[in-house]
Coordinates of C-alpha atoms in Angstrom, one line a residue:
Chain D
X1 CA 0.0 0.0 0.0
X2 CA 1.2 3.5 -0.8
X3 CA 2.3 5.4 2.2
X4 CA 1.9 8.8 0.4
X5 CA -0.9 9.2 -2.0
X6 CA -1.3 12.1 -4.4
X7 CA -4.4 11.2 -6.2
X8 CA -4.3 14.2 -8.6
X9 CA -1.9 13.2 -11.4
X10 CA -2.3 16.5 -13.3
X11 CA -4.1 19.7 -12.6
X12 CA -4.5 22.5 -15.1
X13 CA -5.8 25.9 -14.2
X14 CA -5.8 29.4 -15.6
X15 CA -3.5 32.0 -14.1
X16 CA -4.8 33.7 -11.0
X17 CA -7.0 30.8 -10.0
X18 CA -6.5 29.2 -6.6
X19 CA -5.5 25.5 -6.7
X20 CA -5.2 22.9 -4.0
X21 CA -2.9 19.9 -4.2
X22 CA -4.0 16.9 -2.1
X23 CA -1.7 14.6 -0.1
X24 CA -2.8 11.7 2.0
X25 CA -0.3 9.7 4.0
X26 CA -0.2 6.5 6.0
X27 CA 2.0 5.7 9.0
X28 CA 1.9 3.9 12.3
X29 CA 4.4 6.2 13.9
X30 CA 3.4 8.9 16.3
X31 CA 6.5 10.9 15.3
X32 CA 6.9 11.7 11.7
X33 CA 7.5 14.6 9.3
X34 CA 5.8 15.7 6.1
X35 CA 7.4 17.7 3.3
X36 CA 6.4 19.3 0.1
X37 CA 9.0 19.7 -2.7
X38 CA 8.6 21.5 -6.0
X39 CA 10.2 20.1 -9.2
X40 CA 10.2 22.8 -12.0
X41 CA 10.8 21.8 -15.6
X42 CA 14.5 22.3 -15.1
X43 CA 14.4 19.1 -12.9
X44 CA 15.9 20.1 -9.6
X45 CA 14.0 19.5 -6.3
X46 CA 13.2 22.6 -4.3
X47 CA 12.2 22.3 -0.7
X48 CA 9.0 24.1 0.2
X49 CA 7.9 23.1 3.7
X50 CA 8.4 20.7 6.6
X51 CA 5.8 19.9 9.2
X52 CA 6.1 17.5 12.2
X53 CA 3.3 15.3 13.5
X54 CA 2.9 17.3 16.7
X55 CA 2.3 20.6 15.0
X56 CA -1.1 20.8 13.3
X57 CA -1.1 24.6 12.8
X58 CA -1.7 25.6 9.3
X59 CA 1.1 27.7 7.7
X60 CA 1.0 30.5 5.2
X61 CA 4.0 31.7 3.2
X62 CA 3.0 34.4 0.7
X63 CA 0.7 32.8 -1.8
X64 CA 1.4 29.3 -0.4
X65 CA -0.5 27.7 2.4
X66 CA -0.6 24.2 3.9
X67 CA -3.4 22.5 5.8
X68 CA -2.3 19.6 8.0
X69 CA -5.1 17.4 9.5
X70 CA -4.0 14.4 11.4
X71 CA -7.7 13.2 11.7
X72 CA -7.8 12.6 8.0
X73 CA -4.0 12.0 7.5
X74 CA -3.8 14.8 5.0
X75 CA -1.3 17.5 4.3
X76 CA -2.8 19.6 1.5
X77 CA -1.1 22.5 -0.3
X78 CA -2.9 25.5 -1.7
X79 CA -1.5 28.1 -4.1
X80 CA -3.5 31.3 -4.1
X81 CA -3.6 33.5 -7.2
X82 CA -1.5 31.0 -9.2
X83 CA 1.1 32.2 -11.6
X84 CA 2.7 30.6 -14.6
X85 CA 6.0 30.2 -12.7
X86 CA 4.1 27.9 -10.3
X87 CA 3.9 25.3 -13.1
X88 CA 5.9 22.3 -11.9
X89 CA 5.5 18.8 -10.4
X90 CA 4.9 19.0 -6.7
X91 CA 5.8 16.1 -4.4
X92 CA 4.5 15.3 -1.0
X93 CA 6.9 13.2 1.1
X94 CA 6.9 11.4 4.5
X95 CA 9.7 10.8 6.9
X96 CA 9.0 8.2 9.6
X97 CA 10.8 7.3 12.8
X98 CA 10.7 3.6 12.1
X99 CA 12.7 2.0 9.3
X100 CA 16.1 3.4 10.1
X101 CA 16.9 5.1 6.9
X102 CA 15.3 8.4 7.7
X103 CA 14.9 8.7 4.0
X104 CA 11.9 10.3 2.4
X105 CA 8.9 8.3 1.0
X106 CA 7.6 10.3 -1.9
X107 CA 4.2 10.4 -3.5
X108 CA 4.0 10.1 -7.2
X109 CA 3.6 13.8 -7.6
X110 CA 1.0 16.2 -9.1
X111 CA 1.9 17.9 -12.3
X112 CA 0.5 21.5 -12.0
X113 CA 0.0 23.4 -15.2
X114 CA -0.8 27.1 -15.0
X115 CA -2.1 28.5 -18.2
X116 CA -1.6 32.2 -19.0
Chain V
X1 CA 29.1 26.6 -1.2
X2 CA 28.2 24.5 -4.2
X3 CA 25.8 22.4 -2.2
X4 CA 25.3 18.9 -3.7
X5 CA 26.9 18.3 -7.1
X6 CA 26.4 15.3 -9.3
X7 CA 28.3 14.1 -12.4
X8 CA 27.7 13.4 -15.1
X9 CA 24.4 15.2 -16.0
X10 CA 23.6 12.7 -18.7
X11 CA 24.8 9.3 -19.7
X12 CA 23.8 6.6 -22.2
X13 CA 24.9 3.1 -21.4
X14 CA 24.7 -0.2 -23.2
X15 CA 23.2 -3.2 -21.5
X16 CA 25.9 -4.9 -19.4
X17 CA 28.1 -1.9 -19.1
X18 CA 29.0 -0.5 -15.7
X19 CA 29.5 3.1 -14.4
X20 CA 29.8 5.2 -11.4
X21 CA 27.6 8.2 -10.6
X22 CA 29.5 10.7 -8.6
X23 CA 28.0 12.8 -5.8
X24 CA 29.8 15.4 -3.7
X25 CA 28.6 17.7 -1.0
X26 CA 30.5 20.6 0.6
X27 CA 28.1 21.3 3.5
X28 CA 29.8 18.8 5.9
X29 CA 26.5 16.8 6.1
X30 CA 26.8 13.4 7.7
X31 CA 23.8 11.8 6.0
X32 CA 23.7 11.2 2.3
X33 CA 21.2 9.4 0.1
X34 CA 20.7 8.1 -3.4
X35 CA 17.2 8.2 -5.0
X36 CA 15.9 7.2 -8.4
X37 CA 13.0 8.8 -10.2
X38 CA 11.2 6.9 -12.9
X39 CA 8.9 8.8 -15.3
X40 CA 5.7 9.9 -13.7
X41 CA 6.8 8.6 -10.3
X42 CA 8.1 9.9 -7.1
X43 CA 11.6 9.3 -5.9
X44 CA 12.6 6.0 -4.4
X45 CA 15.5 5.5 -2.0
X46 CA 18.3 3.2 -3.3
X47 CA 21.0 3.5 -0.6
X48 CA 21.9 5.8 2.2
X49 CA 24.8 6.6 4.5
X50 CA 24.8 7.9 8.0
X51 CA 28.5 8.8 7.9
X52 CA 31.9 7.8 6.4
X53 CA 32.2 4.1 6.3
X54 CA 28.6 3.3 7.0
X55 CA 26.0 2.5 4.3
X56 CA 22.7 0.7 4.2
X57 CA 20.1 -0.3 1.7
X58 CA 16.9 1.6 0.9
X59 CA 13.8 0.5 -0.8
X60 CA 15.3 -0.4 -4.2
X61 CA 19.0 -1.4 -3.8
X62 CA 19.2 -4.3 -6.3
X63 CA 21.7 -3.7 -9.1
X64 CA 23.6 -0.9 -7.2
X65 CA 26.4 -0.5 -4.9
X66 CA 27.7 2.4 -2.8
X67 CA 30.7 3.4 -0.7
X68 CA 31.4 6.2 1.6
X69 CA 35.1 6.7 2.2
X70 CA 34.8 10.4 3.0
X71 CA 32.2 12.7 4.4
X72 CA 32.0 14.6 1.1
X73 CA 31.6 11.8 -1.4
X74 CA 29.0 9.1 -2.0
X75 CA 29.4 7.4 -5.3
X76 CA 26.7 5.1 -6.7
X77 CA 28.0 2.1 -8.8
X78 CA 25.9 0.4 -11.4
X79 CA 27.2 -3.1 -12.4
X80 CA 25.8 -4.8 -15.5
X81 CA 23.4 -2.0 -16.5
X82 CA 19.9 -3.1 -17.4
X83 CA 17.1 -1.2 -19.2
X84 CA 15.2 -1.2 -15.9
X85 CA 17.8 1.1 -14.5
X86 CA 16.9 3.9 -17.0
X87 CA 16.0 6.7 -14.7
X88 CA 17.0 10.0 -13.2
X89 CA 19.2 9.6 -10.2
X90 CA 19.3 12.2 -7.4
X91 CA 21.8 12.4 -4.6
X92 CA 20.8 14.2 -1.4
X93 CA 22.4 15.1 1.9
X94 CA 21.2 16.2 5.3
X95 CA 22.8 17.0 8.7
X96 CA 21.9 15.6 12.1
X97 CA 23.7 15.9 15.4
X98 CA 25.3 12.8 16.7
X99 CA 22.9 10.2 17.9
X100 CA 19.7 12.0 16.9
X101 CA 19.1 10.5 13.5
X102 CA 18.1 12.4 10.5
X103 CA 14.3 12.3 11.0
X104 CA 12.7 15.4 9.8
X105 CA 15.9 17.0 8.6
X106 CA 15.6 18.9 5.3
X107 CA 17.4 17.0 2.5
X108 CA 19.3 19.0 0.0
X109 CA 19.2 17.5 -3.5
X110 CA 21.7 17.6 -6.3
X111 CA 20.6 18.5 -9.9
X112 CA 20.3 14.8 -10.9
X113 CA 21.9 12.5 -13.5
X114 CA 19.7 11.3 -16.4
X115 CA 20.7 7.7 -17.3
X116 CA 19.5 5.8 -20.3
X117 CA 20.4 2.1 -20.7
X118 CA 19.9 0.8 -24.2

């Protein structure tokens, strides 16, 4: 079973629209971290945010906001007033205490297309 | 600081050839990782290292080997390349204080190496 599910494979919106990217995770750990990374067409991975399992406060950074809800095991990402430069693949990732690697488990990503 | 650097950027291999993907970081990070990204998929962990001389398998280690002789370098070796190893390979690093593990630490990624095996 997938540990990180990003059900939206591709989303296309017109510039200035708001868009929400969904992320659902699965873990048995009580201590874990969730991440969002952006992968623009150039291919590099850009860190956006990290949230630990004990902090359910929503976070806003400019046009970006994140909604973490443990009750639904979700960590959704909203872009307000989208811009063409937001076009990218966005990955949600999980880091768990168990397993030893402390590596990240990634979802399959959501390809966001912002049309001018 | 250059951060995490990877060489080469692109490579085409024939089936059965071998090669080493290089990864170097200049941030004095103790943790280093290798991931692969297949088309339309997220990244999957191949191997990781918690410090010089210590490596361990991740989710998809078959067909690969690693070594960590220095803090800075973490090369990934492909022996007997197969078409299934066609992918983009990312190296990453993170830092954690001794004994605390790397849970929750931000990982810094290199630019990736695009490998095609024909």
